[in-house]
mmCIF file of C-alpha atoms and ligand atoms in Angstrom:
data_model
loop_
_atom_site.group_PDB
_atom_site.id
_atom_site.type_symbol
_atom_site.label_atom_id
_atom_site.label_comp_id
_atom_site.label_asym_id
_atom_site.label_seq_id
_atom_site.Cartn_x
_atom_site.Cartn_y
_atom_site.Cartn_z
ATOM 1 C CA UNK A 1 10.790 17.503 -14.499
ATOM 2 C CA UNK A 2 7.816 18.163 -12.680
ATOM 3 C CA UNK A 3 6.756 15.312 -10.542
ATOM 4 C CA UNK A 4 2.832 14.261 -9.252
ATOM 5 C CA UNK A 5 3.135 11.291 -6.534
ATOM 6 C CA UNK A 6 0.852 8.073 -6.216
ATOM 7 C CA UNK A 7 1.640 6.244 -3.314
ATOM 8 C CA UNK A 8 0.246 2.914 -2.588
ATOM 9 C CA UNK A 9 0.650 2.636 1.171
ATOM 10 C CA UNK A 10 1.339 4.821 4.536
ATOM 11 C CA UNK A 11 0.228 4.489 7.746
ATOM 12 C CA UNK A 12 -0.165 8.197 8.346
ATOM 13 C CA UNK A 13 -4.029 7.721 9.232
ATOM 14 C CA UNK A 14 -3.710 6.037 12.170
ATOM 15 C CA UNK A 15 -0.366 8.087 13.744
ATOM 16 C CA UNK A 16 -3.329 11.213 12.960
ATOM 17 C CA UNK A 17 -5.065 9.457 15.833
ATOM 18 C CA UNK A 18 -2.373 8.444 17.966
ATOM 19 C CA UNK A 19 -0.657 11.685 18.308
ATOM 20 C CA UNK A 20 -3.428 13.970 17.723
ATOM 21 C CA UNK A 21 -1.767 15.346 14.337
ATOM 22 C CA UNK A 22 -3.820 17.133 11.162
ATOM 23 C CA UNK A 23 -3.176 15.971 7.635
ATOM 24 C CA UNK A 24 -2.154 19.776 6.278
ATOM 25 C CA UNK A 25 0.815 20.076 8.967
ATOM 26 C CA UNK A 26 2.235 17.798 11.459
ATOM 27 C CA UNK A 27 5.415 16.275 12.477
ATOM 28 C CA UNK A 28 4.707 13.098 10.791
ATOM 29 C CA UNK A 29 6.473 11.459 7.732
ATOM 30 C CA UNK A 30 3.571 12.850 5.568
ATOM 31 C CA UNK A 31 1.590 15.881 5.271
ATOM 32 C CA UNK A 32 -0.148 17.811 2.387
ATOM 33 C CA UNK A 33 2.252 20.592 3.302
ATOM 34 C CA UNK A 34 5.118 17.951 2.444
ATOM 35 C CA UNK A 35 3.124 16.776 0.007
ATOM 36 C CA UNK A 36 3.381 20.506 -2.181
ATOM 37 C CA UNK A 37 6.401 19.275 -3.761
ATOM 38 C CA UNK A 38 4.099 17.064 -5.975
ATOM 39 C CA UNK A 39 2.255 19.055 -8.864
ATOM 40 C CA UNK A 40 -0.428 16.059 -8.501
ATOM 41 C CA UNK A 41 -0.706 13.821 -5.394
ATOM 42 C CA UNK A 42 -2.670 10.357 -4.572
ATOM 43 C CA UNK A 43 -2.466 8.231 -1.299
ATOM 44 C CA UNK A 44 -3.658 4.974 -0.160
ATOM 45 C CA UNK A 45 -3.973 5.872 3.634
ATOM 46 C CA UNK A 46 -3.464 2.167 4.767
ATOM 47 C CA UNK A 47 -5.539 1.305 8.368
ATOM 48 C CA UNK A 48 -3.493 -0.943 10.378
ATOM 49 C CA UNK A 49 -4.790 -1.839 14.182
ATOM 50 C CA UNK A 50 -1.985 -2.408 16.971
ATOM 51 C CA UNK A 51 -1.939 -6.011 17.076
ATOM 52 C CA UNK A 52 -1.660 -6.685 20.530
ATOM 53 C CA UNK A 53 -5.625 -5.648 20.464
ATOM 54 C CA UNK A 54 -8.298 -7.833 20.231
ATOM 55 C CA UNK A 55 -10.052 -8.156 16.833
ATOM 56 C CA UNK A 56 -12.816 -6.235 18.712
ATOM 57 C CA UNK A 57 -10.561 -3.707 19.555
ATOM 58 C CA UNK A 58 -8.545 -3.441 16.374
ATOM 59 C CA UNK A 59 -12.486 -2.712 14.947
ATOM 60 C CA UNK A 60 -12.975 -0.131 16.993
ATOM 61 C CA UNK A 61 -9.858 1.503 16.674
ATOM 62 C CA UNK A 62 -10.132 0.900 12.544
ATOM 63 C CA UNK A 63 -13.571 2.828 13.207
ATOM 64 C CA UNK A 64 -11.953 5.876 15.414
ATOM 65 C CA UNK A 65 -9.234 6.347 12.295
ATOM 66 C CA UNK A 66 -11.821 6.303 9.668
ATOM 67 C CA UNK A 67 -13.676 8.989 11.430
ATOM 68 C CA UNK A 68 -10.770 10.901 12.721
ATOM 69 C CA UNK A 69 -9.523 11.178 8.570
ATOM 70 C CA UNK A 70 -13.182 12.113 7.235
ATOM 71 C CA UNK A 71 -13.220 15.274 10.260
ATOM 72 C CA UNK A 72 -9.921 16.643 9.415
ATOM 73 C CA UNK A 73 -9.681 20.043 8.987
ATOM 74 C CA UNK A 74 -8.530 19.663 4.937
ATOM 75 C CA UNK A 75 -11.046 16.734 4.734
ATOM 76 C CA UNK A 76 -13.698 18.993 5.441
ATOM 77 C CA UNK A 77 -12.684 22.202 3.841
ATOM 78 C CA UNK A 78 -12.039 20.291 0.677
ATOM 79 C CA UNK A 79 -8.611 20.918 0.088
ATOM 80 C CA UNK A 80 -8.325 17.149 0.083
ATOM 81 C CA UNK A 81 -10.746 14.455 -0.446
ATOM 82 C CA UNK A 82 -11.292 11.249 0.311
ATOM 83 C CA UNK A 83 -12.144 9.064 -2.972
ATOM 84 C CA UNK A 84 -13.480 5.764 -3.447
ATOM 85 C CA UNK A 85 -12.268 6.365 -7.188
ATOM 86 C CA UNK A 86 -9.474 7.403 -9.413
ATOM 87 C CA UNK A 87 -9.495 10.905 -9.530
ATOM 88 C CA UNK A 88 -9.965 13.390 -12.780
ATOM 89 C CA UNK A 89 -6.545 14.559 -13.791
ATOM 90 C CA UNK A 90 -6.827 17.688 -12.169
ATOM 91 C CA UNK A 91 -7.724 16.801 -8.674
ATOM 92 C CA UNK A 92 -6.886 18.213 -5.122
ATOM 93 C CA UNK A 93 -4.539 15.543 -2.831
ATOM 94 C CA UNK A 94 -6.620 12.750 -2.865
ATOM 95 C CA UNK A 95 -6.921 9.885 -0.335
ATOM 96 C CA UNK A 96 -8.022 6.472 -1.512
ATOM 97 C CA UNK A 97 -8.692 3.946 1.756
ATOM 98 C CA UNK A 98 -7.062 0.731 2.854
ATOM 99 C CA UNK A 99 -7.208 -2.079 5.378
ATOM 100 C CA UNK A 100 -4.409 -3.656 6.572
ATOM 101 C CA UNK A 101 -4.478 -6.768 8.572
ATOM 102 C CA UNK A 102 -8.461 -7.734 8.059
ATOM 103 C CA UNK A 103 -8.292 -9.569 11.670
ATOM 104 C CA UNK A 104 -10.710 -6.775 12.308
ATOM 105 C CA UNK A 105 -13.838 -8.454 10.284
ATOM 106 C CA UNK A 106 -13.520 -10.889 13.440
ATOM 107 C CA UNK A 107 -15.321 -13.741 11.400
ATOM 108 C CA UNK A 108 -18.309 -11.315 10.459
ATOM 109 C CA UNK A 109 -18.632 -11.456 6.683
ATOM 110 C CA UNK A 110 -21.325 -8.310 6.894
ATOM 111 C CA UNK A 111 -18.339 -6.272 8.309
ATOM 112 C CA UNK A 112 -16.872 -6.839 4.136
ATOM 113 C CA UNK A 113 -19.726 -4.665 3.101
ATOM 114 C CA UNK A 114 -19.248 -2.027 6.003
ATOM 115 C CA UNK A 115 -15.975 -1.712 4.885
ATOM 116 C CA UNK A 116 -16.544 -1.078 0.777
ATOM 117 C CA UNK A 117 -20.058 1.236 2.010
ATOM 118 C CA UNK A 118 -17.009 2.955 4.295
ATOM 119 C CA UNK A 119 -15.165 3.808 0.951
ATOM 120 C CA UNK A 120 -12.096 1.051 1.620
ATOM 121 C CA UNK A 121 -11.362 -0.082 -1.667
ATOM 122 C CA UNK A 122 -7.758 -1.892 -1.095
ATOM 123 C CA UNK A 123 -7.809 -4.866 1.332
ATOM 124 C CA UNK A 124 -4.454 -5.770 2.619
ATOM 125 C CA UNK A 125 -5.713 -9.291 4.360
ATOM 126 C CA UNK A 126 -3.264 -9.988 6.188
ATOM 127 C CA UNK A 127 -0.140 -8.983 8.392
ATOM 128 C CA UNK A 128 1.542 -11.214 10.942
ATOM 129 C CA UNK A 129 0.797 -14.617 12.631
ATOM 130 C CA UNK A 130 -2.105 -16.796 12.228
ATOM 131 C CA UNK A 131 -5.677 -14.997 11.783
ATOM 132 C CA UNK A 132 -9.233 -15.351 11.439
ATOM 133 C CA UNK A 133 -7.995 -14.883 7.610
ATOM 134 C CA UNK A 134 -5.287 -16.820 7.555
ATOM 135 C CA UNK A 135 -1.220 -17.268 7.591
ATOM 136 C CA UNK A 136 0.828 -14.039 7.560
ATOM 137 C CA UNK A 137 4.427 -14.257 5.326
ATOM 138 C CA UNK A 138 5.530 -15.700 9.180
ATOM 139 C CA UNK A 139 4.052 -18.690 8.505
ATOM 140 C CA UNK A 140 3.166 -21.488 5.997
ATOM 141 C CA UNK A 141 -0.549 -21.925 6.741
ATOM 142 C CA UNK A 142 -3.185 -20.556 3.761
ATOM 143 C CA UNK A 143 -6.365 -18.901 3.821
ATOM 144 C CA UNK A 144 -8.534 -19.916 6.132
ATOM 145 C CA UNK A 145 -12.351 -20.857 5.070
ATOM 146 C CA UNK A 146 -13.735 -17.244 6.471
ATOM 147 C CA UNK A 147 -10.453 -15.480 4.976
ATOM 148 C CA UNK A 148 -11.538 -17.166 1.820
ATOM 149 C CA UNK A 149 -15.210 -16.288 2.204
ATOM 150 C CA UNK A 150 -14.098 -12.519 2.949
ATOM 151 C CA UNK A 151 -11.638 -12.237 0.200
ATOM 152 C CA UNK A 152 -14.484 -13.721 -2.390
ATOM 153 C CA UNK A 153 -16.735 -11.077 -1.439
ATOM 154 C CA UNK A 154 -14.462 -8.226 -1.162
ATOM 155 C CA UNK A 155 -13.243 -8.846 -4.553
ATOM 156 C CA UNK A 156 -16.591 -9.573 -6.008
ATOM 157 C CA UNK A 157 -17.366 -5.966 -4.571
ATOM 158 C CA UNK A 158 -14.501 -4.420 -6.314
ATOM 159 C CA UNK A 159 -12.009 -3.956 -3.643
ATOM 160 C CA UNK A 160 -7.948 -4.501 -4.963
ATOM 161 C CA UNK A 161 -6.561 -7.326 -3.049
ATOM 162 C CA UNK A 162 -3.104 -7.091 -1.966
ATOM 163 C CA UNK A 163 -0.691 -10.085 -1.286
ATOM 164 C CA UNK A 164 1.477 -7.681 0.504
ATOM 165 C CA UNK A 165 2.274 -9.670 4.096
ATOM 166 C CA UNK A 166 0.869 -12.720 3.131
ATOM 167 C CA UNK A 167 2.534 -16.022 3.217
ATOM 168 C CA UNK A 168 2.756 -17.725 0.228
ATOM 169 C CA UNK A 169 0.211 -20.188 0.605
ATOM 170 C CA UNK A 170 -2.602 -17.164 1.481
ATOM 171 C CA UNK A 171 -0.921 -15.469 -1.643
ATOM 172 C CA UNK A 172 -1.356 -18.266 -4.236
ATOM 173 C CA UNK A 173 -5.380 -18.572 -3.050
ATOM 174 C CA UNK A 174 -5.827 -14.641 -2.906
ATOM 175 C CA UNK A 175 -4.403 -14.855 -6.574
ATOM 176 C CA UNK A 176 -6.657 -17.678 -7.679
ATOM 177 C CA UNK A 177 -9.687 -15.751 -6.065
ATOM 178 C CA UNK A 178 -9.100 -12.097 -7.846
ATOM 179 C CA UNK A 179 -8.686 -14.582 -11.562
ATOM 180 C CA UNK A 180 -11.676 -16.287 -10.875
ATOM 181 C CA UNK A 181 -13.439 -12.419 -10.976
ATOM 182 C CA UNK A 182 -10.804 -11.569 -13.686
ATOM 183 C CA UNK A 183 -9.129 -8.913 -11.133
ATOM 184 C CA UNK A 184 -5.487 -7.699 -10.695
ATOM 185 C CA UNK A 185 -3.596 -8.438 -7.316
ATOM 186 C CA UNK A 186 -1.489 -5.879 -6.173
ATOM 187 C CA UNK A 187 1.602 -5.950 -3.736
ATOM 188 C CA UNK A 188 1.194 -2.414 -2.022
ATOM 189 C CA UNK A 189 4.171 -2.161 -0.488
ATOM 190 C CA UNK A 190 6.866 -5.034 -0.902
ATOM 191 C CA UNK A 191 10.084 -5.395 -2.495
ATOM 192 C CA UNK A 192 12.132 -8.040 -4.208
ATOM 193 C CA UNK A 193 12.854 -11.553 -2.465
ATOM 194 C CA UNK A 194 16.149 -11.892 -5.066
ATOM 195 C CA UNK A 195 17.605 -9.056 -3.589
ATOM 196 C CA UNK A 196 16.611 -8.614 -0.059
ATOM 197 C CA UNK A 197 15.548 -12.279 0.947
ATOM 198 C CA UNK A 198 12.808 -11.634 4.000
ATOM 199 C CA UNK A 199 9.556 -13.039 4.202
ATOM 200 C CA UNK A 200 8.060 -9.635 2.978
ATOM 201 C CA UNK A 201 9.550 -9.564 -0.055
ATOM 202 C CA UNK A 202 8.294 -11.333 -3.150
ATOM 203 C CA UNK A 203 9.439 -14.557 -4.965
ATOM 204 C CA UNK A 204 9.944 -14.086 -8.457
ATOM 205 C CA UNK A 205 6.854 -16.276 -9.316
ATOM 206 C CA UNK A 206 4.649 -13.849 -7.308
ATOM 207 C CA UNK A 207 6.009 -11.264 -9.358
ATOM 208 C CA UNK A 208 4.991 -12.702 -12.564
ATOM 209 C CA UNK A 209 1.460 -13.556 -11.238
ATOM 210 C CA UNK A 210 1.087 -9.804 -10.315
ATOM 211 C CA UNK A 211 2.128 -8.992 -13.292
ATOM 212 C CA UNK A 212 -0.029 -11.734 -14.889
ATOM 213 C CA UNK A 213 -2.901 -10.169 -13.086
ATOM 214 C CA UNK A 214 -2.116 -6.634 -14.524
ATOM 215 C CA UNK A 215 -1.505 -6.058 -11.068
ATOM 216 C CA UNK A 216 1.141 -3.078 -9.507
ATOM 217 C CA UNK A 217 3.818 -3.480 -6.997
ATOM 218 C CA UNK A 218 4.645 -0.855 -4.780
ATOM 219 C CA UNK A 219 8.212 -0.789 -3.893
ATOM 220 C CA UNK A 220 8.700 -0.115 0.216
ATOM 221 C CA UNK A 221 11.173 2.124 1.188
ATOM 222 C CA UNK A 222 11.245 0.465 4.804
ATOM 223 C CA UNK A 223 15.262 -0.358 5.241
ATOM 224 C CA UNK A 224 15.002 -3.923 6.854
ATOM 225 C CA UNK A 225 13.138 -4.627 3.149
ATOM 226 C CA UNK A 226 16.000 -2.925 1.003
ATOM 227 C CA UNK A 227 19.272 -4.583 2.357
ATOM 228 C CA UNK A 228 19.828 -7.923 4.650
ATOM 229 C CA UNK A 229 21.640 -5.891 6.778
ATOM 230 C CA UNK A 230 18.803 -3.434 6.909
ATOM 231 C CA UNK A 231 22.024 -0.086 6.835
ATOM 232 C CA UNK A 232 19.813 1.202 3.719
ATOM 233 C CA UNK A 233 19.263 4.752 2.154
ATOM 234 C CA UNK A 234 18.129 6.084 -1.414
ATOM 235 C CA UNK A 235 20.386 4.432 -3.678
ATOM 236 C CA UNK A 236 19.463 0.623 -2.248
ATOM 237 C CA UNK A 237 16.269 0.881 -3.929
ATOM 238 C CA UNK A 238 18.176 0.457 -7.255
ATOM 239 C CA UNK A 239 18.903 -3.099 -7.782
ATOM 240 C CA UNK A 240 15.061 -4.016 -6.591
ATOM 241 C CA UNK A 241 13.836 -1.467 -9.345
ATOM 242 C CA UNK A 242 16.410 -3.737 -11.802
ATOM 243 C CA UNK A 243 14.995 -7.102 -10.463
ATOM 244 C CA UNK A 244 11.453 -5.938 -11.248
ATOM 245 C CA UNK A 245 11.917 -4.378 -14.619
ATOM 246 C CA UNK A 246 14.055 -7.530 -15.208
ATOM 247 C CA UNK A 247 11.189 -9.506 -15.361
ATOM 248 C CA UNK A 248 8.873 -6.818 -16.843
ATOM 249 C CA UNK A 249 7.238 -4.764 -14.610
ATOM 250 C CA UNK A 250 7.981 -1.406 -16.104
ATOM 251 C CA UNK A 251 4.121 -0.579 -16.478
ATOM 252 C CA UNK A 252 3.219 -2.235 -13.150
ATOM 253 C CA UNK A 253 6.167 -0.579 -11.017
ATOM 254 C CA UNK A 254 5.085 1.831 -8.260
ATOM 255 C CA UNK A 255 5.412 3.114 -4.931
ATOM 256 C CA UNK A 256 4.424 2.254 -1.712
ATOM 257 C CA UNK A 257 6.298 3.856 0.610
ATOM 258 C CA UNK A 258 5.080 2.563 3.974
ATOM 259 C CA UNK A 259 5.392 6.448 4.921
ATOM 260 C CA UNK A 260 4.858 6.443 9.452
ATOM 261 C CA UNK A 261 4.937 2.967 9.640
ATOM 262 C CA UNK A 262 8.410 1.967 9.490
ATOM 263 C CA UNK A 263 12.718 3.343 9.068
ATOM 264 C CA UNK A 264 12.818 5.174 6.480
ATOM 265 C CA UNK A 265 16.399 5.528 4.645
ATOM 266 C CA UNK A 266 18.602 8.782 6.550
ATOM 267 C CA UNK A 267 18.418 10.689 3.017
ATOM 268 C CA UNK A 268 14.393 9.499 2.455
ATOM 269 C CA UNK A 269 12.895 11.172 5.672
ATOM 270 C CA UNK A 270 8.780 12.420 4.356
ATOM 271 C CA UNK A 271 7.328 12.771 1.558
ATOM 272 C CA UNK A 272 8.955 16.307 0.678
ATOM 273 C CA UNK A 273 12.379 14.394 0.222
ATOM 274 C CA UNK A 274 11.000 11.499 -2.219
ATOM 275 C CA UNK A 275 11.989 14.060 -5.021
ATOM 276 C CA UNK A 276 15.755 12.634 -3.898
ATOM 277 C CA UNK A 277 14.649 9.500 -5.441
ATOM 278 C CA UNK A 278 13.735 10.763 -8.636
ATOM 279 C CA UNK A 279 16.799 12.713 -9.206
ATOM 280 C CA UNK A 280 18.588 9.917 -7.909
ATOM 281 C CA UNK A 281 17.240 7.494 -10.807
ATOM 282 C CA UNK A 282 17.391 10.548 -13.882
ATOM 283 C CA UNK A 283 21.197 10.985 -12.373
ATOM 284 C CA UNK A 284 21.930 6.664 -12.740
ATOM 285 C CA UNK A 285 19.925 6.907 -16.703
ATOM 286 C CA UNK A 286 17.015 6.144 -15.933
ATOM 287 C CA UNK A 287 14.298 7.609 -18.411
ATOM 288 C CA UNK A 288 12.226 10.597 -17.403
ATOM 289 C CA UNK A 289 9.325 8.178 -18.576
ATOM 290 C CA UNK A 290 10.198 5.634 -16.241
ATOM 291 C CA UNK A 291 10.539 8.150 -13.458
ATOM 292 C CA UNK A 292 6.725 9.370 -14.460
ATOM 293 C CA UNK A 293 5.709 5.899 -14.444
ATOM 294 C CA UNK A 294 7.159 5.209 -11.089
ATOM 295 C CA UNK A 295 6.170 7.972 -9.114
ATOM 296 C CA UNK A 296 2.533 8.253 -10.791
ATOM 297 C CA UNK A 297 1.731 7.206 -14.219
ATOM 298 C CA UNK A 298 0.861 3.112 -13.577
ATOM 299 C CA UNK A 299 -0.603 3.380 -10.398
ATOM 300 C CA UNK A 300 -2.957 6.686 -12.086
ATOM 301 C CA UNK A 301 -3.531 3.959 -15.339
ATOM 302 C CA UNK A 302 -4.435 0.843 -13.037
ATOM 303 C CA UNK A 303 -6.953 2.965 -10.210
ATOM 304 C CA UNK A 304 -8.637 4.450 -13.463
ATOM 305 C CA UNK A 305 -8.790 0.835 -14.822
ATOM 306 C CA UNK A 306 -9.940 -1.108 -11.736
ATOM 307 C CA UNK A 307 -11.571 2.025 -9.341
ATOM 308 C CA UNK A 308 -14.970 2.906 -10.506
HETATM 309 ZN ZN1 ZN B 401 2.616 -3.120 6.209
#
C-alpha cells in the first residue's frame, strides 16, 4: 500500500537552528528527502525553547526558529509550505506550526495573538516544572490564572490545545476550557499510562475525554514512553495501539513521533524507516484501513475539521 504521513509532533525546527541544517537534506531524524517515502506528507514542526533559558530567552529563541523555517531554502522555493490550514488533498510537504512549553508568553497575553498572526495553530502549554502557565505532568499543581487566561484566548482564536506534558490537574482545566468553546483537545505526542506507567503517558480517563472532545492522540515513538524499562523498538508500540483502540480511538489514533527530540527505537531511526511500522502492523493483521488511518487519514479528517 501506498502510504502519505501526518505527524503530529517533531522537534526538527529548532535542531534546523541549532546545527545549521536545511529541511530538504540534513543529518537529522527528518527531512523532505526522508520524507519521499510518503506519497502525501503533513508535519506539526513543534517549537520547544531549551529550558534552562529565561522565558525572555526561550522568546527569542522561539522567534529565531520561526524565522529560520519560513527562509529555508524549500520554504521559499515552494517545494514545501508552511500552512496555517489543512491542506487540499494534493499538496506539497506541508508544515503546520506548534508551541511547546508556552513559558515563552512570559505573562504577556498580547504575545497569544503574535503567536496565531505567526501561523502557530497547536499550543502545547506546557512541558516540565512549574510555569507562568502552570504544573507540568512533574507535578500536581493546575493552571495557573495567566495559563488559564492564555489558554481561553488561544482557543477562542482557534488554536488546538494539547494536554500532551501536562499534569493532570492543568489537563482537566485545559479540557474544560476547549468544551466551553466546543473544541477538541489533542494529545500530540503521548502514549498509554496502562501500558507504560510515566507521567507522560495518559490515564485512561484522559483518553476518553480526548476522545470525548473528538480530539486525536498521537502515539510517541520516544522509548522511555513505550516500555518501563525504556529497551524499546518497533514492535513495543503494539500493545499501546491495543490499549487505545480498546477504548475506541480507532478514528482519533495518530502519530506523533517526537522525530529530533528524543531515542528513537534501533529499527525506527527517521522518517524514511516509519514505513517499518506499517508493515509491521499489516504483518500482526492489522487492517490496511487502520494503517491509513494511523499514518494519515484522522489526523487529515480532524485538521480539515478544526483548521480553517
Ligand atoms: Zn515533548
Amino acid at each position: 500500500m501506498k502510504l502519505s504521513l501526518f505527524d503530529l509532533h517533531c522537534d526538527t525546527s529548532g535542531e534546523m537552528l541549532r546545527q545549521t541544517q536545511a529541511l530538504a537534506d540534513n543529518s537529522l531524524a527528518v527531512s523532505l528527502n526522508k520524507a519521499t517515502v510518503f506519497e502525501r506528507y503533513i508535519q506539526v514542526m513543534a517549537h520547544w525553547t531549551q529550558y534552562s533559558m529565561s522565558e525572555e530567552e526561550a522568546w527569542n529563541e522561539f522567534l529565531a526558529m520561526i524565522n529560520n523555517l519560513k527562509k529555508d531554502p524549500s520554504v521559499t522555493a515552494g517545494t514545501a509550505c508552511i500552512s496555517t490550514a489543512c491542506p487540499d488533498a494534493n499538496h506539497v510537504p506541508t508544515l503546520l506550526l506548534a508551541v511547546e512549553d508556552a513559558r515563552i508568553l512570559n505573562n504577556k497575553i498580547e504575545r497569544v495573538d503574535q503567536l496565531y498572526q505567526m501561523g502557530v495553530r497547536i499550543l502545547t502549554p506546557l512541558w516540565k516544572g512549574d510555569t507562568c502557565i502552570g504544573g507540568s505532568h512533574d507535578t500536581e499543581n493546575g493552571l495557573t490564572h495567566f495559563g488559564k487566561s492564555a489558554l481561553e484566548r488561544a482557543v477562542g482564536l482557534g488554536m488546538i490545545p494539547d494536554i500532551s506534558h501536562a499534569s493532570r490537574a492543568s489537563a482537566e482545566e485545559i479540557f474544560a476550557i476547549a468544551k466551553a468553546h466546543g473544541r477538541p483537545v489533542i494529545a500530540s505526542h503521548s502514549n498509554a499510562h496502562a501500558v507504560c506507567p510515566v507521567s507522560r503517558n495518559l490515564w485512561d480517563d484522559q483518553i476518553r475525554a480526548l476522545l470525548d472532545s473528538d480530539g486525536l492522540i498521537g502515539l510517541n515513538l520516544y522509548t522511555a514512553f513505550l516500555t518501563p524499562d525504556g529497551n524499546a523498538s518497533a514492535k513495543d508500540i503494539l500493545p499501546h495501539i491495543e490499549h487505545f483502540l480498546s477504548l475506541g480511538a480507532e478514528k482519533h489514533l495518530a502519530l506523533g513521533c517526537d522525530m529530533d527530540g528524543c531515542r528513537l527505537p534501533d529499527d525506527i531511526p527517521d522518517l524514511a524507516a516509519l514505513p517499518r511500522l506499517a508493515e509491521l502492523l499489516l504483518q500482526h493483521n492489522y487492517s490496511e484501513e487502520l494503517v491509513a488511518d494511523l499514518f494519515y487519514n484522522n489526523a487529515y479528517a480532524f485538521a480539515s475539521q478544526y483548521l480553517k
